[in-house]
mmCIF file with all atom_site columns, C-alpha atoms in Angstrom:
data_model
loop_
_atom_site.group_PDB
_atom_site.id
_atom_site.type_symbol
_atom_site.label_atom_id
_atom_site.label_alt_id
_atom_site.label_comp_id
_atom_site.label_asym_id
_atom_site.label_entity_id
_atom_site.label_seq_id
_atom_site.pdbx_PDB_ins_code
_atom_site.Cartn_x
_atom_site.Cartn_y
_atom_site.Cartn_z
_atom_site.occupancy
_atom_site.B_iso_or_equiv
_atom_site.pdbx_formal_charge
_atom_site.auth_seq_id
_atom_site.auth_comp_id
_atom_site.auth_asym_id
_atom_site.auth_atom_id
_atom_site.pdbx_PDB_model_num
ATOM 1   C CA . UNK A 1 1   ? 125.643 128.180 130.635 1.00 0.00 ? 179 UNK A CA 1
ATOM 2   C CA . UNK A 1 2   ? 124.594 125.227 128.384 1.00 0.00 ? 180 UNK A CA 1
ATOM 3   C CA . UNK A 1 3   ? 121.604 122.340 129.345 1.00 0.00 ? 181 UNK A CA 1
ATOM 4   C CA . UNK A 1 4   ? 122.752 119.301 127.990 1.00 0.00 ? 182 UNK A CA 1
ATOM 5   C CA . UNK A 1 5   ? 119.984 116.651 129.267 1.00 0.00 ? 183 UNK A CA 1
ATOM 6   C CA . UNK A 1 6   ? 118.545 118.939 127.160 1.00 0.00 ? 184 UNK A CA 1
ATOM 7   C CA . UNK A 1 7   ? 120.091 118.938 123.234 1.00 0.00 ? 185 UNK A CA 1
ATOM 8   C CA . UNK A 1 8   ? 119.009 116.659 121.051 1.00 0.00 ? 186 UNK A CA 1
ATOM 9   C CA . UNK A 1 9   ? 121.303 115.501 117.280 1.00 0.00 ? 187 UNK A CA 1
ATOM 10  C CA . UNK A 1 10  ? 124.251 113.351 116.880 1.00 0.00 ? 188 UNK A CA 1
ATOM 11  C CA . UNK A 1 11  ? 126.063 116.442 119.454 1.00 0.00 ? 189 UNK A CA 1
ATOM 12  C CA . UNK A 1 12  ? 124.063 115.740 122.766 1.00 0.00 ? 190 UNK A CA 1
ATOM 13  C CA . UNK A 1 13  ? 124.663 115.113 125.604 1.00 0.00 ? 191 UNK A CA 1
ATOM 14  C CA . UNK A 1 14  ? 126.566 112.284 127.321 1.00 0.00 ? 192 UNK A CA 1
ATOM 15  C CA . UNK A 1 15  ? 123.640 111.551 129.747 1.00 0.00 ? 193 UNK A CA 1
ATOM 16  C CA . UNK A 1 16  ? 121.553 111.051 126.253 1.00 0.00 ? 194 UNK A CA 1
ATOM 17  C CA . UNK A 1 17  ? 121.397 107.259 126.122 1.00 0.00 ? 195 UNK A CA 1
ATOM 18  C CA . UNK A 1 18  ? 119.590 107.164 129.890 1.00 0.00 ? 196 UNK A CA 1
ATOM 19  C CA . UNK A 1 19  ? 117.244 109.908 128.578 1.00 0.00 ? 197 UNK A CA 1
ATOM 20  C CA . UNK A 1 20  ? 116.196 106.893 126.262 1.00 0.00 ? 198 UNK A CA 1
ATOM 21  C CA . UNK A 1 21  ? 115.914 104.270 128.145 1.00 0.00 ? 199 UNK A CA 1
ATOM 22  C CA . UNK A 1 22  ? 113.812 107.010 130.342 1.00 0.00 ? 200 UNK A CA 1
ATOM 23  C CA . UNK A 1 23  ? 111.552 107.467 127.956 1.00 0.00 ? 201 UNK A CA 1
ATOM 24  C CA . UNK A 1 24  ? 111.425 103.994 127.395 1.00 0.00 ? 202 UNK A CA 1
ATOM 25  C CA . UNK A 1 25  ? 110.309 103.204 130.681 1.00 0.00 ? 203 UNK A CA 1
ATOM 26  C CA . UNK A 1 26  ? 107.839 105.421 130.308 1.00 0.00 ? 204 UNK A CA 1
ATOM 27  C CA . UNK A 1 27  ? 106.123 104.501 127.438 1.00 0.00 ? 205 UNK A CA 1
ATOM 28  C CA . UNK A 1 28  ? 105.519 101.336 129.036 1.00 0.00 ? 206 UNK A CA 1
ATOM 29  C CA . UNK A 1 29  ? 104.425 102.644 131.900 1.00 0.00 ? 207 UNK A CA 1
ATOM 30  C CA . UNK A 1 30  ? 102.371 104.400 130.611 1.00 0.00 ? 208 UNK A CA 1
ATOM 31  C CA . UNK A 1 31  ? 101.006 102.105 128.424 1.00 0.00 ? 209 UNK A CA 1
ATOM 32  C CA . UNK A 1 32  ? 100.397 99.604  131.184 1.00 0.00 ? 210 UNK A CA 1
ATOM 33  C CA . UNK A 1 33  ? 98.790  102.185 133.401 1.00 0.00 ? 211 UNK A CA 1
ATOM 34  C CA . UNK A 1 34  ? 96.443  102.105 130.551 1.00 0.00 ? 212 UNK A CA 1
ATOM 35  C CA . UNK A 1 35  ? 95.271  98.699  130.031 1.00 0.00 ? 213 UNK A CA 1
ATOM 36  C CA . UNK A 1 36  ? 95.173  98.974  134.202 1.00 0.00 ? 214 UNK A CA 1
ATOM 37  C CA . UNK A 1 37  ? 91.972  100.801 133.931 1.00 0.00 ? 215 UNK A CA 1
ATOM 38  C CA . UNK A 1 38  ? 89.912  99.477  131.847 1.00 0.00 ? 216 UNK A CA 1
ATOM 39  C CA . UNK A 1 39  ? 87.214  101.272 130.595 1.00 0.00 ? 217 UNK A CA 1
ATOM 40  C CA . UNK A 1 40  ? 84.175  102.719 131.660 1.00 0.00 ? 218 UNK A CA 1
ATOM 41  C CA . UNK A 1 41  ? 81.392  102.434 129.095 1.00 0.00 ? 219 UNK A CA 1
ATOM 42  C CA . UNK A 1 42  ? 79.819  99.024  129.524 1.00 0.00 ? 220 UNK A CA 1
ATOM 43  C CA . UNK A 1 43  ? 80.023  98.488  125.837 1.00 0.00 ? 221 UNK A CA 1
ATOM 44  C CA . UNK A 1 44  ? 83.904  98.365  125.160 1.00 0.00 ? 222 UNK A CA 1
ATOM 45  C CA . UNK A 1 45  ? 85.804  94.900  125.014 1.00 0.00 ? 223 UNK A CA 1
ATOM 46  C CA . UNK A 1 46  ? 88.630  94.634  127.039 1.00 0.00 ? 224 UNK A CA 1
ATOM 47  C CA . UNK A 1 47  ? 91.361  93.375  124.171 1.00 0.00 ? 225 UNK A CA 1
ATOM 48  C CA . UNK A 1 48  ? 94.848  91.178  125.880 1.00 0.00 ? 226 UNK A CA 1
ATOM 49  C CA . UNK A 1 49  ? 98.211  93.247  123.998 1.00 0.00 ? 227 UNK A CA 1
ATOM 50  C CA . UNK A 1 50  ? 98.711  91.020  121.367 1.00 0.00 ? 228 UNK A CA 1
ATOM 51  C CA . UNK A 1 51  ? 94.251  91.214  120.581 1.00 0.00 ? 229 UNK A CA 1
ATOM 52  C CA . UNK A 1 52  ? 94.767  94.678  121.227 1.00 0.00 ? 230 UNK A CA 1
ATOM 53  C CA . UNK A 1 53  ? 97.991  94.639  118.318 1.00 0.00 ? 231 UNK A CA 1
ATOM 54  C CA . UNK A 1 54  ? 95.557  92.639  115.874 1.00 0.00 ? 232 UNK A CA 1
ATOM 55  C CA . UNK A 1 55  ? 92.967  94.945  115.865 1.00 0.00 ? 233 UNK A CA 1
ATOM 56  C CA . UNK A 1 56  ? 94.538  97.818  115.751 1.00 0.00 ? 234 UNK A CA 1
ATOM 57  C CA . UNK A 1 57  ? 97.372  96.908  112.438 1.00 0.00 ? 235 UNK A CA 1
ATOM 58  C CA . UNK A 1 58  ? 93.073  95.575  110.727 1.00 0.00 ? 236 UNK A CA 1
ATOM 59  C CA . UNK A 1 59  ? 92.163  99.216  111.175 1.00 0.00 ? 237 UNK A CA 1
ATOM 60  C CA . UNK A 1 60  ? 95.064  100.241 108.558 1.00 0.00 ? 238 UNK A CA 1
ATOM 61  C CA . UNK A 1 61  ? 94.482  96.465  106.879 1.00 0.00 ? 239 UNK A CA 1
ATOM 62  C CA . UNK A 1 62  ? 90.715  95.868  107.354 1.00 0.00 ? 240 UNK A CA 1
ATOM 63  C CA . UNK A 1 63  ? 90.905  92.717  105.723 1.00 0.00 ? 241 UNK A CA 1
ATOM 64  C CA . UNK A 1 64  ? 94.830  90.391  105.633 1.00 0.00 ? 242 UNK A CA 1
ATOM 65  C CA . UNK A 1 65  ? 96.595  87.296  105.074 1.00 0.00 ? 243 UNK A CA 1
ATOM 66  C CA . UNK A 1 66  ? 97.104  85.923  108.638 1.00 0.00 ? 244 UNK A CA 1
ATOM 67  C CA . UNK A 1 67  ? 100.796 86.353  108.025 1.00 0.00 ? 245 UNK A CA 1
ATOM 68  C CA . UNK A 1 68  ? 100.746 89.811  106.461 1.00 0.00 ? 246 UNK A CA 1
ATOM 69  C CA . UNK A 1 69  ? 99.239  90.717  110.365 1.00 0.00 ? 247 UNK A CA 1
ATOM 70  C CA . UNK A 1 70  ? 101.417 88.195  111.860 1.00 0.00 ? 248 UNK A CA 1
ATOM 71  C CA . UNK A 1 71  ? 105.315 89.611  110.478 1.00 0.00 ? 249 UNK A CA 1
ATOM 72  C CA . UNK A 1 72  ? 103.347 93.435  110.681 1.00 0.00 ? 250 UNK A CA 1
ATOM 73  C CA . UNK A 1 73  ? 102.675 92.439  115.136 1.00 0.00 ? 251 UNK A CA 1
ATOM 74  C CA . UNK A 1 74  ? 105.352 90.940  115.796 1.00 0.00 ? 252 UNK A CA 1
ATOM 75  C CA . UNK A 1 75  ? 103.264 87.621  117.083 1.00 0.00 ? 253 UNK A CA 1
ATOM 76  C CA . UNK A 1 76  ? 104.865 84.095  116.182 1.00 0.00 ? 254 UNK A CA 1
ATOM 77  C CA . UNK A 1 77  ? 101.855 82.616  113.831 1.00 0.00 ? 255 UNK A CA 1
ATOM 78  C CA . UNK A 1 78  ? 100.588 79.976  116.855 1.00 0.00 ? 256 UNK A CA 1
ATOM 79  C CA . UNK A 1 79  ? 100.449 82.721  118.341 1.00 0.00 ? 257 UNK A CA 1
ATOM 80  C CA . UNK A 1 80  ? 98.148  84.777  116.242 1.00 0.00 ? 258 UNK A CA 1
ATOM 81  C CA . UNK A 1 81  ? 95.987  81.317  115.684 1.00 0.00 ? 259 UNK A CA 1
ATOM 82  C CA . UNK A 1 82  ? 95.118  81.895  119.818 1.00 0.00 ? 260 UNK A CA 1
ATOM 83  C CA . UNK A 1 83  ? 94.296  85.490  119.479 1.00 0.00 ? 261 UNK A CA 1
ATOM 84  C CA . UNK A 1 84  ? 92.391  85.147  116.431 1.00 0.00 ? 262 UNK A CA 1
ATOM 85  C CA . UNK A 1 85  ? 90.022  82.879  117.777 1.00 0.00 ? 263 UNK A CA 1
ATOM 86  C CA . UNK A 1 86  ? 90.340  85.363  120.889 1.00 0.00 ? 264 UNK A CA 1
ATOM 87  C CA . UNK A 1 87  ? 88.772  87.662  118.669 1.00 0.00 ? 265 UNK A CA 1
ATOM 88  C CA . UNK A 1 88  ? 86.502  85.265  117.006 1.00 0.00 ? 266 UNK A CA 1
ATOM 89  C CA . UNK A 1 89  ? 85.144  84.959  119.488 1.00 0.00 ? 267 UNK A CA 1
ATOM 90  C CA . UNK A 1 90  ? 84.636  88.264  121.093 1.00 0.00 ? 268 UNK A CA 1
ATOM 91  C CA . UNK A 1 91  ? 82.537  89.209  116.743 1.00 0.00 ? 269 UNK A CA 1
ATOM 92  C CA . UNK A 1 92  ? 85.644  91.710  116.393 1.00 0.00 ? 270 UNK A CA 1
ATOM 93  C CA . UNK A 1 93  ? 87.100  89.215  113.370 1.00 0.00 ? 271 UNK A CA 1
ATOM 94  C CA . UNK A 1 94  ? 86.029  86.854  110.754 1.00 0.00 ? 272 UNK A CA 1
ATOM 95  C CA . UNK A 1 95  ? 88.010  84.329  109.133 1.00 0.00 ? 273 UNK A CA 1
ATOM 96  C CA . UNK A 1 96  ? 87.051  84.530  106.045 1.00 0.00 ? 274 UNK A CA 1
ATOM 97  C CA . UNK A 1 97  ? 88.048  81.477  102.675 1.00 0.00 ? 275 UNK A CA 1
ATOM 98  C CA . UNK A 1 98  ? 89.802  83.512  99.382  1.00 0.00 ? 276 UNK A CA 1
ATOM 99  C CA . UNK A 1 99  ? 86.825  82.794  96.866  1.00 0.00 ? 277 UNK A CA 1
ATOM 100 C CA . UNK A 1 100 ? 89.181  83.644  93.852  1.00 0.00 ? 278 UNK A CA 1
ATOM 101 C CA . UNK A 1 101 ? 91.287  80.531  95.181  1.00 0.00 ? 279 UNK A CA 1
ATOM 102 C CA . UNK A 1 102 ? 89.481  78.131  98.434  1.00 0.00 ? 280 UNK A CA 1
ATOM 103 C CA . UNK A 1 103 ? 92.342  78.047  99.639  1.00 0.00 ? 281 UNK A CA 1
ATOM 104 C CA . UNK A 1 104 ? 94.332  81.426  101.576 1.00 0.00 ? 282 UNK A CA 1
ATOM 105 C CA . UNK A 1 105 ? 92.822  82.850  103.981 1.00 0.00 ? 283 UNK A CA 1
ATOM 106 C CA . UNK A 1 106 ? 91.636  87.234  105.024 1.00 0.00 ? 284 UNK A CA 1
ATOM 107 C CA . UNK A 1 107 ? 90.760  87.739  108.245 1.00 0.00 ? 285 UNK A CA 1
ATOM 108 C CA . UNK A 1 108 ? 88.376  90.542  108.363 1.00 0.00 ? 286 UNK A CA 1
ATOM 109 C CA . UNK A 1 109 ? 86.936  93.261  110.903 1.00 0.00 ? 287 UNK A CA 1
ATOM 110 C CA . UNK A 1 110 ? 83.606  93.338  112.021 1.00 0.00 ? 288 UNK A CA 1
ATOM 111 C CA . UNK A 1 111 ? 81.246  95.761  112.298 1.00 0.00 ? 289 UNK A CA 1
ATOM 112 C CA . UNK A 1 112 ? 81.488  95.343  116.144 1.00 0.00 ? 290 UNK A CA 1
ATOM 113 C CA . UNK A 1 113 ? 85.241  95.750  115.739 1.00 0.00 ? 291 UNK A CA 1
ATOM 114 C CA . UNK A 1 114 ? 85.298  98.809  114.346 1.00 0.00 ? 292 UNK A CA 1
ATOM 115 C CA . UNK A 1 115 ? 83.127  99.979  116.677 1.00 0.00 ? 293 UNK A CA 1
ATOM 116 C CA . UNK A 1 116 ? 84.748  98.949  119.854 1.00 0.00 ? 294 UNK A CA 1
ATOM 117 C CA . UNK A 1 117 ? 88.582  99.903  118.485 1.00 0.00 ? 295 UNK A CA 1
ATOM 118 C CA . UNK A 1 118 ? 86.930  103.756 118.388 1.00 0.00 ? 296 UNK A CA 1
ATOM 119 C CA . UNK A 1 119 ? 85.413  103.578 121.907 1.00 0.00 ? 297 UNK A CA 1
ATOM 120 C CA . UNK A 1 120 ? 88.642  101.855 123.401 1.00 0.00 ? 298 UNK A CA 1
ATOM 121 C CA . UNK A 1 121 ? 90.413  104.805 121.179 1.00 0.00 ? 299 UNK A CA 1
ATOM 122 C CA . UNK A 1 122 ? 87.875  107.721 122.485 1.00 0.00 ? 300 UNK A CA 1
ATOM 123 C CA . UNK A 1 123 ? 89.102  106.308 126.047 1.00 0.00 ? 301 UNK A CA 1
ATOM 124 C CA . UNK A 1 124 ? 92.474  105.898 125.670 1.00 0.00 ? 302 UNK A CA 1
ATOM 125 C CA . UNK A 1 125 ? 92.401  109.398 124.696 1.00 0.00 ? 303 UNK A CA 1
ATOM 126 C CA . UNK A 1 126 ? 89.652  110.748 127.233 1.00 0.00 ? 304 UNK A CA 1
ATOM 127 C CA . UNK A 1 127 ? 92.120  109.015 130.258 1.00 0.00 ? 305 UNK A CA 1
ATOM 128 C CA . UNK A 1 128 ? 96.107  110.181 128.038 1.00 0.00 ? 306 UNK A CA 1
ATOM 129 C CA . UNK A 1 129 ? 94.312  113.711 127.981 1.00 0.00 ? 307 UNK A CA 1
ATOM 130 C CA . UNK A 1 130 ? 92.840  113.834 132.059 1.00 0.00 ? 308 UNK A CA 1
ATOM 131 C CA . UNK A 1 131 ? 96.637  112.728 133.221 1.00 0.00 ? 309 UNK A CA 1
ATOM 132 C CA . UNK A 1 132 ? 98.295  115.363 131.574 1.00 0.00 ? 310 UNK A CA 1
ATOM 133 C CA . UNK A 1 133 ? 96.245  118.297 133.167 1.00 0.00 ? 311 UNK A CA 1
ATOM 134 C CA . UNK A 1 134 ? 94.293  118.667 128.537 1.00 0.00 ? 312 UNK A CA 1
ATOM 135 C CA . UNK A 1 135 ? 97.379  120.453 128.400 1.00 0.00 ? 313 UNK A CA 1
ATOM 136 C CA . UNK A 1 136 ? 98.039  119.662 124.484 1.00 0.00 ? 314 UNK A CA 1
ATOM 137 C CA . UNK A 1 137 ? 101.477 121.962 124.289 1.00 0.00 ? 315 UNK A CA 1
ATOM 138 C CA . UNK A 1 138 ? 103.210 120.115 123.216 1.00 0.00 ? 316 UNK A CA 1
ATOM 139 C CA . UNK A 1 139 ? 101.098 116.671 122.026 1.00 0.00 ? 317 UNK A CA 1
ATOM 140 C CA . UNK A 1 140 ? 102.385 117.630 118.257 1.00 0.00 ? 318 UNK A CA 1
ATOM 141 C CA . UNK A 1 141 ? 106.309 116.949 119.291 1.00 0.00 ? 319 UNK A CA 1
ATOM 142 C CA . UNK A 1 142 ? 105.284 113.928 121.531 1.00 0.00 ? 320 UNK A CA 1
ATOM 143 C CA . UNK A 1 143 ? 103.639 113.037 118.398 1.00 0.00 ? 321 UNK A CA 1
ATOM 144 C CA . UNK A 1 144 ? 106.392 113.154 115.493 1.00 0.00 ? 322 UNK A CA 1
ATOM 145 C CA . UNK A 1 145 ? 109.098 111.747 118.610 1.00 0.00 ? 323 UNK A CA 1
ATOM 146 C CA . UNK A 1 146 ? 106.583 108.399 119.383 1.00 0.00 ? 324 UNK A CA 1
ATOM 147 C CA . UNK A 1 147 ? 105.366 107.658 115.300 1.00 0.00 ? 325 UNK A CA 1
ATOM 148 C CA . UNK A 1 148 ? 109.511 108.466 114.527 1.00 0.00 ? 326 UNK A CA 1
ATOM 149 C CA . UNK A 1 149 ? 110.019 105.845 116.992 1.00 0.00 ? 327 UNK A CA 1
ATOM 150 C CA . UNK A 1 150 ? 107.710 103.671 116.214 1.00 0.00 ? 328 UNK A CA 1
ATOM 151 C CA . UNK A 1 151 ? 108.939 102.841 112.581 1.00 0.00 ? 329 UNK A CA 1
ATOM 152 C CA . UNK A 1 152 ? 112.176 103.000 113.689 1.00 0.00 ? 330 UNK A CA 1
ATOM 153 C CA . UNK A 1 153 ? 111.409 100.342 116.093 1.00 0.00 ? 331 UNK A CA 1
ATOM 154 C CA . UNK A 1 154 ? 109.411 98.655  113.147 1.00 0.00 ? 332 UNK A CA 1
ATOM 155 C CA . UNK A 1 155 ? 111.629 98.354  110.520 1.00 0.00 ? 333 UNK A CA 1
ATOM 156 C CA . UNK A 1 156 ? 115.028 97.608  112.865 1.00 0.00 ? 334 UNK A CA 1
ATOM 157 C CA . UNK A 1 157 ? 112.730 94.923  114.184 1.00 0.00 ? 335 UNK A CA 1
ATOM 158 C CA . UNK A 1 158 ? 115.305 90.893  114.480 1.00 0.00 ? 336 UNK A CA 1
ATOM 159 C CA . UNK A 1 159 ? 113.299 89.124  111.356 1.00 0.00 ? 337 UNK A CA 1
ATOM 160 C CA . UNK A 1 160 ? 111.303 91.205  110.139 1.00 0.00 ? 338 UNK A CA 1
ATOM 161 C CA . UNK A 1 161 ? 110.458 89.730  106.562 1.00 0.00 ? 339 UNK A CA 1
ATOM 162 C CA . UNK A 1 162 ? 107.963 90.479  104.326 1.00 0.00 ? 340 UNK A CA 1
ATOM 163 C CA . UNK A 1 163 ? 106.247 87.526  103.030 1.00 0.00 ? 341 UNK A CA 1
ATOM 164 C CA . UNK A 1 164 ? 103.512 85.747  100.160 1.00 0.00 ? 342 UNK A CA 1
ATOM 165 C CA . UNK A 1 165 ? 99.776  85.314  100.210 1.00 0.00 ? 343 UNK A CA 1
ATOM 166 C CA . UNK A 1 166 ? 98.648  83.161  103.533 1.00 0.00 ? 344 UNK A CA 1
ATOM 167 C CA . UNK A 1 167 ? 98.410  79.836  102.745 1.00 0.00 ? 345 UNK A CA 1
ATOM 168 C CA . UNK A 1 168 ? 96.240  78.932  106.466 1.00 0.00 ? 346 UNK A CA 1
ATOM 169 C CA . UNK A 1 169 ? 93.508  79.033  108.423 1.00 0.00 ? 347 UNK A CA 1
#
């Protein structure tokens, strides 16, 4: 007899919505546990969830206008301004005026910001690997699924739109 709880795709059993809910719940729990642990390396600068989202975005786009960061992270621009101020005080980012027109602002990661992000990722990797007993058997499948979920959630985010160049501070 086939176990419907482990089927995938459109023909999945009637409990597939419950399993997706379980996955979402586990992702939230794991995320919270990673943040709750803190860091063992004293050089690591702790980040709030919003600061972490901004730093994550800046790893892929090291110089970005605030409007693009807000759109990519789902943060309101007023909240983003507060987050950027905190990251600047921590020495992780800097805002620069566009030299071409003197009005536009871009946010840049600092060397300290890049180093800190690499350091905290190493800590996350060590914690998650240890929690899984260093068993990487299903790691590639998990990464594939979670990457697809993340991309899908981003594309379905309410109010997502492409914005032009930023001119805010």
